[in-house]
Amino acid sequence: MFNNNSQKGNKKNNQFTIVSSDSTGGHGGFGVGTLNLNNLSPVIVDVEDKEAYVDLGALHAKSAIEKRIKFLPNKDDVPNGRPYWLVWVAIDNGPEGPYYAGITACEMSVDTEIRRGYKNLPEHVNKMDKALKRYIMVEHMDESSKKVLGEFLKSHDENMWAHSTNELKEALISE
């Protein structure tokens, strides 16, 4: 009875919307509890190549390494996967200026040959939330990758690195 023929054959469009500013306009109604990801950046650490780079596509699970890959929840199903760390980096403003405030890392592996990968999606979402809440959770990363990440963040913006907490710096670079 209410069938709209112009949309016949189209899939339902269920998308997660990321709000880039205050969606409530201060009224506290619709939109309360949405995530503001303006101050969050995903950094990919390539374990084998020992390099780190920002890939904003990872905010939507569409980074360059994730495209055209079917992710499986069991690590053993991807025995030849190339190891990566997806690191969520939250930025905050302090009295001295912006600084790296929260940082969490999630394991991921990708086998491009068979177009399969491993990642624990609930872990990725929970770690994103923890970074936004200013947690520092990188103790499970290998030392080499932590150093690569620390050097990347330091060279990316020396002032933000200088304004960051000693806890964050020590978690990444053992000097």
mmCIF file of C-alpha atoms in Angstrom, residues 81-142:
data_model
loop_
_atom_site.group_PDB
_atom_site.id
_atom_site.type_symbol
_atom_site.label_atom_id
_atom_site.label_comp_id
_atom_site.label_asym_id
_atom_site.label_seq_id
_atom_site.Cartn_x
_atom_site.Cartn_y
_atom_site.Cartn_z
ATOM 1 C CA GLY A 81 48.574 -12.152 7.582
ATOM 2 C CA ARG A 82 50.826 -9.106 7.581
ATOM 3 C CA PRO A 83 50.752 -7.583 11.092
ATOM 4 C CA TYR A 84 49.566 -4.028 11.707
ATOM 5 C CA TRP A 85 48.555 -1.947 14.677
ATOM 6 C CA LEU A 86 45.603 0.407 14.378
ATOM 7 C CA VAL A 87 46.314 3.106 16.945
ATOM 8 C CA TRP A 88 43.675 5.576 18.067
ATOM 9 C CA VAL A 89 45.254 8.918 18.995
ATOM 10 C CA ALA A 90 43.148 11.520 20.800
ATOM 11 C CA ILE A 91 44.226 15.162 20.896
ATOM 12 C CA ASP A 92 43.265 17.622 23.626
ATOM 13 C CA ASN A 93 44.028 21.264 24.406
ATOM 14 C CA GLY A 94 45.867 22.136 27.584
ATOM 15 C CA PRO A 95 47.129 25.421 29.006
ATOM 16 C CA GLU A 96 50.282 25.183 26.873
ATOM 17 C CA GLY A 97 48.433 24.127 23.706
ATOM 18 C CA PRO A 98 47.344 20.910 22.002
ATOM 19 C CA TYR A 99 48.835 17.591 23.101
ATOM 20 C CA TYR A 100 48.489 13.840 22.550
ATOM 21 C CA ALA A 101 46.029 12.933 25.299
ATOM 22 C CA GLY A 102 44.858 9.365 24.725
ATOM 23 C CA ILE A 103 46.395 6.520 22.783
ATOM 24 C CA THR A 104 45.223 2.929 22.373
ATOM 25 C CA ALA A 105 46.338 0.174 20.003
ATOM 26 C CA CYS A 106 44.450 -2.668 18.315
ATOM 27 C CA GLU A 107 45.948 -5.665 16.571
ATOM 28 C CA MET A 108 45.126 -6.363 12.944
ATOM 29 C CA SER A 109 46.571 -8.633 10.254
ATOM 30 C CA VAL A 110 45.889 -8.707 6.515
ATOM 31 C CA ASP A 111 46.661 -11.306 3.848
ATOM 32 C CA THR A 112 46.136 -9.446 0.568
ATOM 33 C CA GLU A 113 46.759 -12.572 -1.503
ATOM 34 C CA ILE A 114 43.658 -14.332 -0.191
ATOM 35 C CA ARG A 115 41.863 -11.036 0.628
ATOM 36 C CA ARG A 116 41.288 -12.042 4.242
ATOM 37 C CA GLY A 117 42.238 -10.388 7.481
ATOM 38 C CA TYR A 118 41.888 -10.620 11.225
ATOM 39 C CA LYS A 119 40.637 -7.972 13.596
ATOM 40 C CA ASN A 120 38.458 -7.945 16.652
ATOM 41 C CA LEU A 121 35.869 -5.287 15.791
ATOM 42 C CA PRO A 122 34.452 -4.916 19.331
ATOM 43 C CA GLU A 123 38.018 -4.350 20.580
ATOM 44 C CA HIS A 124 38.566 -1.657 17.935
ATOM 45 C CA VAL A 125 35.401 0.175 18.996
ATOM 46 C CA ASN A 126 36.179 -0.143 22.713
ATOM 47 C CA LYS A 127 39.758 1.061 22.229
ATOM 48 C CA MET A 128 38.506 4.041 20.213
ATOM 49 C CA ASP A 129 36.279 4.932 23.148
ATOM 50 C CA LYS A 130 39.169 4.506 25.604
ATOM 51 C CA ALA A 131 41.400 6.828 23.558
ATOM 52 C CA LEU A 132 38.643 9.457 23.539
ATOM 53 C CA LYS A 133 38.507 9.100 27.337
ATOM 54 C CA ARG A 134 42.277 9.799 27.491
ATOM 55 C CA TYR A 135 43.505 6.301 28.319
ATOM 56 C CA ILE A 136 47.021 5.197 27.404
ATOM 57 C CA MET A 137 46.876 1.510 26.430
ATOM 58 C CA VAL A 138 49.871 0.372 24.381
ATOM 59 C CA GLU A 139 51.573 -2.065 26.748
ATOM 60 C CA HIS A 140 50.566 -5.045 24.567
ATOM 61 C CA MET A 141 52.397 -3.658 21.517
ATOM 62 C CA ASP A 142 55.840 -4.957 20.606
#
